[in-house]
Amino acid sequence: MITKESRYQRKINKIRKNSTIFGWMLPLRQGIQDRGDLSRFMREAVSEAKKAWLAGEVPVGAILIDQSNKIVARAHNRCILDNDPTAHAEILVIRQGAKVRSNYRLNGMTMVVTVEPCPMCMGAIINARLDTLVFGAFDEKSGAAGSVYNLSDDRRLNHQLTVIPGVMEKECRQLMQGFFRERR
């Protein structure tokens, strides 16, 4: 008998096997060349997630990086603070990036987020035309970048993007688990 956990773990392992990140050299634009660069950016996203935790929000943080590897936007979850169910870190960072760029299309940009985006956020990421999504922890309940859904590679949609999962996965997962353990 196959348990739910083992099916989920097999699915995650398949994503990891097919992902270029686990070869440590990435087929990305010039600039973000190795796992060290990705970890540096993920640490910035984790810093944002910790701000969310301190504010009583689910600790998810996101940053947006342009083609020259400059952080152009950063955000963390603010659903409770803003009384807005759409105030996820990913949505907020896209809004900030669009203002900075004065364009709703964010071609050439990379989002780094601590947790795999939900379907709402993946829809916004696809509509913003981001080139790359980097995330830390998988979301086995509502992840839309490979865990539960795989919107990033759905050929029926008008845009696909490169997804790099599992950067600082352990640290990102522990952050989420610690938050929910504290809340119980």
XYZ file of C-alpha atoms in Angstrom:
184
model
C 0.000 0.000 0.000
C 1.326 3.425 -0.970
C 0.914 6.143 1.607
C 0.111 9.739 0.767
C 3.494 10.816 2.075
C 5.433 8.396 -0.106
C 3.489 9.492 -3.231
C 4.211 13.099 -2.380
C 7.880 12.350 -1.743
C 8.138 10.542 -5.089
C 6.635 13.535 -6.842
C 9.102 15.915 -5.150
C 12.001 13.629 -6.045
C 10.855 13.611 -9.685
C 10.767 17.417 -9.705
C 14.248 17.490 -8.205
C 15.571 14.976 -10.721
C 14.206 16.965 -13.657
C 15.326 20.310 -12.261
C 18.624 21.759 -13.393
C 19.322 23.255 -9.976
C 20.442 19.934 -8.644
C 23.242 19.946 -11.202
C 24.270 23.239 -9.525
C 24.847 25.002 -12.841
C 21.806 26.848 -14.002
C 20.613 27.629 -17.512
C 19.815 31.187 -16.479
C 20.757 34.547 -17.835
C 24.275 35.733 -17.238
C 24.706 36.845 -13.644
C 23.054 34.278 -11.425
C 25.529 31.531 -12.191
C 25.583 29.204 -9.220
C 23.851 28.060 -6.085
C 25.813 30.554 -3.990
C 24.166 33.467 -5.789
C 20.744 31.905 -5.322
C 21.405 31.323 -1.625
C 22.448 34.950 -1.196
C 19.160 36.111 -2.694
C 17.175 33.516 -0.732
C 18.680 34.862 2.502
C 17.155 38.236 1.578
C 13.767 36.582 1.056
C 14.104 34.762 4.400
C 14.784 38.122 6.038
C 11.478 39.377 4.629
C 9.707 36.218 5.848
C 10.974 36.857 9.380
C 9.410 40.335 9.259
C 6.091 38.694 8.429
C 6.465 36.313 11.388
C 7.132 39.217 13.745
C 3.980 40.912 12.462
C 1.910 37.768 13.110
C 1.656 36.885 9.412
C 2.514 33.566 7.775
C 6.282 33.881 7.205
C 6.643 34.120 3.444
C 9.088 36.563 1.918
C 9.831 37.416 -1.693
C 12.285 39.538 -3.653
C 12.430 40.546 -7.294
C 15.746 40.684 -9.129
C 16.406 42.452 -12.434
C 18.785 41.377 -15.209
C 21.747 43.068 -13.516
C 21.097 41.103 -10.292
C 19.867 44.169 -8.444
C 17.031 43.677 -5.972
C 14.293 45.979 -7.226
C 11.492 44.964 -4.843
C 10.978 43.065 -1.617
C 7.899 42.119 0.346
C 6.414 39.757 2.902
C 2.900 38.511 3.583
C 0.528 41.257 4.802
C -2.905 39.612 4.535
C -3.843 40.239 8.172
C -2.202 43.669 8.432
C -3.899 44.917 5.261
C -7.168 42.964 5.644
C -6.497 41.749 2.120
C -6.587 38.047 1.206
C -4.484 38.803 -1.889
C -1.634 40.486 0.027
C 0.731 37.541 -0.415
C 4.432 38.351 -0.631
C 4.553 37.347 -4.301
C 1.666 39.625 -5.290
C 3.083 42.564 -3.342
C 6.556 42.183 -4.826
C 5.080 42.040 -8.350
C 3.130 45.247 -7.668
C 6.280 46.990 -6.411
C 8.345 45.753 -9.350
C 5.743 46.958 -11.838
C 5.815 50.428 -10.251
C 9.622 50.543 -10.316
C 9.692 49.445 -13.945
C 6.615 51.504 -14.890
C 5.363 48.464 -16.746
C 3.090 45.592 -15.824
C 5.339 43.191 -17.768
C 8.363 42.071 -15.782
C 10.228 40.255 -18.558
C 13.791 39.309 -17.669
C 13.158 39.381 -13.925
C 13.527 36.638 -11.354
C 11.409 36.157 -8.247
C 12.929 34.485 -5.204
C 10.358 33.350 -2.637
C 10.694 31.250 0.499
C 7.724 28.946 -0.203
C 6.310 27.504 -3.424
C 3.611 29.901 -4.678
C -0.105 29.134 -4.478
C -2.307 29.095 -7.618
C -3.246 32.776 -7.206
C 0.384 33.844 -6.994
C 1.476 31.585 -9.865
C -1.235 33.177 -11.996
C 0.172 36.618 -11.194
C 3.744 35.431 -11.860
C 2.719 34.062 -15.254
C 0.733 37.195 -16.154
C 3.670 39.413 -15.157
C 5.856 37.381 -17.563
C 8.651 36.707 -15.077
C 11.503 34.686 -16.574
C 12.449 32.654 -13.517
C 10.958 31.600 -10.198
C 13.230 30.395 -7.412
C 11.638 28.986 -4.272
C 12.765 27.327 -1.059
C 10.232 25.006 0.552
C 7.653 22.953 -1.316
C 3.985 23.477 -0.396
C 2.364 20.042 -0.408
C -1.126 21.464 0.188
C -1.446 24.202 -2.410
C 1.836 24.548 -4.299
C 1.331 25.539 -7.933
C 4.902 25.273 -9.238
C 5.146 21.493 -9.246
C 3.889 20.050 -5.954
C 0.109 19.982 -6.334
C -0.259 21.897 -9.605
C 2.332 22.788 -12.226
C 1.117 26.029 -13.761
C 4.652 27.111 -14.640
C 4.931 24.492 -17.373
C 1.333 24.338 -18.583
C 1.521 24.680 -22.379
C -2.117 25.807 -22.498
C -1.089 29.089 -20.871
C 0.507 31.895 -22.846
C 3.739 32.009 -20.821
C 6.037 29.440 -19.236
C 8.940 30.144 -16.941
C 11.941 28.420 -15.485
C 11.358 27.130 -11.951
C 14.240 26.405 -9.610
C 12.976 24.628 -6.477
C 14.624 23.745 -3.201
C 17.083 26.605 -2.642
C 17.728 26.664 1.119
C 14.760 24.312 1.388
C 15.532 23.138 4.907
C 15.792 26.659 6.341
C 12.617 27.815 4.590
C 10.663 24.750 5.702
C 11.874 25.138 9.301
C 10.756 28.769 9.296
C 7.202 27.764 8.310
C 7.104 24.828 10.719
C 8.383 26.977 13.580
C 5.725 29.601 12.957
C 2.852 27.113 12.953
C 4.255 25.211 15.938
C 4.332 28.502 17.874
C 0.734 29.287 16.862
C -0.643 25.985 18.202
